[in-house]
């Protein structure tokens, strides 16, 4: 970064010795920021400039709406955060067609003396409605931004309209959640950076996982002008198909529960009872038996995912089938058949595929010596409990009914999700994700899909994209993301690895968890790629719970697809340095 200075920060006071040292250190690091020119007068200037942001003009795009800065305060250093200017603002505050108040809330934090010259936005999660506030990046020196996506789960929460899915009744709130809010808050945030620091950010970064990963891809496809570097984790490429695939597995597992007489006290099928933790552990071991050594090393990690096909695991799964009554050492034919069907993906009655298949991988279970891995089953099955159904996919059915289906299917309360899911027709309902009406003039598929293979505008501005996805993600299929990545790579051609790379994390569940090296931060390497042209050939990751491998620590390289991690043949198998990224498939 080039040294810069800002006239408003100049002071006649000589810099204090500590400041000289700080400036020298910053210069050595190649990064001098304007706010480092601080003395008492400049500190006051920071405070003044922060307060002045209260009159910052903000975009207003909807008739009858208003946009205002609600507060702009200089926050003293403390609680591990540096001194910074914190701005809260609302864009497009208005009353929706459902009579509810709506606004796109944002929070921006700009460090005064520790700014690294960069802008960072963090992505959301679920169906948003919670203000994202990526303070970890503030600690690292970034000016940070987050939003709630245009609705507030504390306000826009109506039990008869799917609880926090209620915003789906209002078309403009759908649009804000789908794509508009992230664009508007980025515009507002960058304008505030320019006003506060008297210069634009040198580089801008976006990072998120799940819905936040979708927002990340959205930025590379729909708004490629905003961000220089993007990390998209487990991106929900086909957002409305996430709950759809959940309704599909709910029907499958509810059917299994009914056939095996697993019921809650109220007579509902006990979905979580269909597989015990030990049942899933048997399936994990079968998958490992079939696939672990396909990468040359029996280590509890399936690096050769491409080889771990349904055909390869079928005999190992078949070997689990009980000869007689069900015991802890075997699975029923119905359990095996139902799970295999679930892994094949979602289909209508004519056999047309509606959502991707799922990757057979070792993260379906795991045992760390004390507890079984809860991550994988939490989405499809929920707890092994006769008390309640708590699969996350079941909960998300309200989003399908209210946010993604046009027109919304109302009323629907938490008590209705099971009957709604069990009566859902895969022949007549999915088309409603692509439907428009006068009141809903844009379909949810059109506003939320982020599967465009055309990243030409992002590539030509010098943008860099890193994508990651857990192979044992039971929320969103890694295979769906790989299909998009392959499609995009074909479209963008041979130069794709020069601006976009994807990393599959074996064993990892949705955004983290599972028997995997699931702890890593791609932002530092992304910054080096964007600013120094150093491409990220491997990302070192460590297991957040190495107990799943029966060891005290494990690190591994995550490799850019289609490369895979391979043991070099010597040294500790728990150290990344003894592995290399290989082109073998
Ligand atoms: Ca292996």
Coordinates of C-alpha atoms in Angstrom, one line a residue, residues 158-163 169 398 401-402 408-417 419-420:
X158 CA -45.3 -13.4 13.2
X159 CA -46.1 -16.9 14.5
X160 CA -48.9 -17.5 11.9
X161 CA -46.6 -16.4 9.1
X162 CA -43.7 -18.8 9.8
X163 CA -42.1 -16.8 12.6
X169 CA -45.0 -11.8 2.7
X398 CA -41.4 -22.3 7.0
X401 CA -43.7 -21.8 2.5
X402 CA -43.5 -18.1 3.2
X408 CA -46.7 -17.3 0.2
X409 CA -48.5 -20.3 1.6
X410 CA -50.3 -18.9 4.7
X411 CA -51.0 -19.4 7.5
X412 CA -48.1 -21.6 8.7
X413 CA -46.9 -21.8 12.3
X414 CA -44.2 -23.9 13.9
X415 CA -46.9 -26.6 14.6
X416 CA -47.7 -26.8 10.9
X417 CA -44.2 -27.6 9.5
X419 CA -48.0 -31.6 8.1
X420 CA -46.9 -29.0 5.5

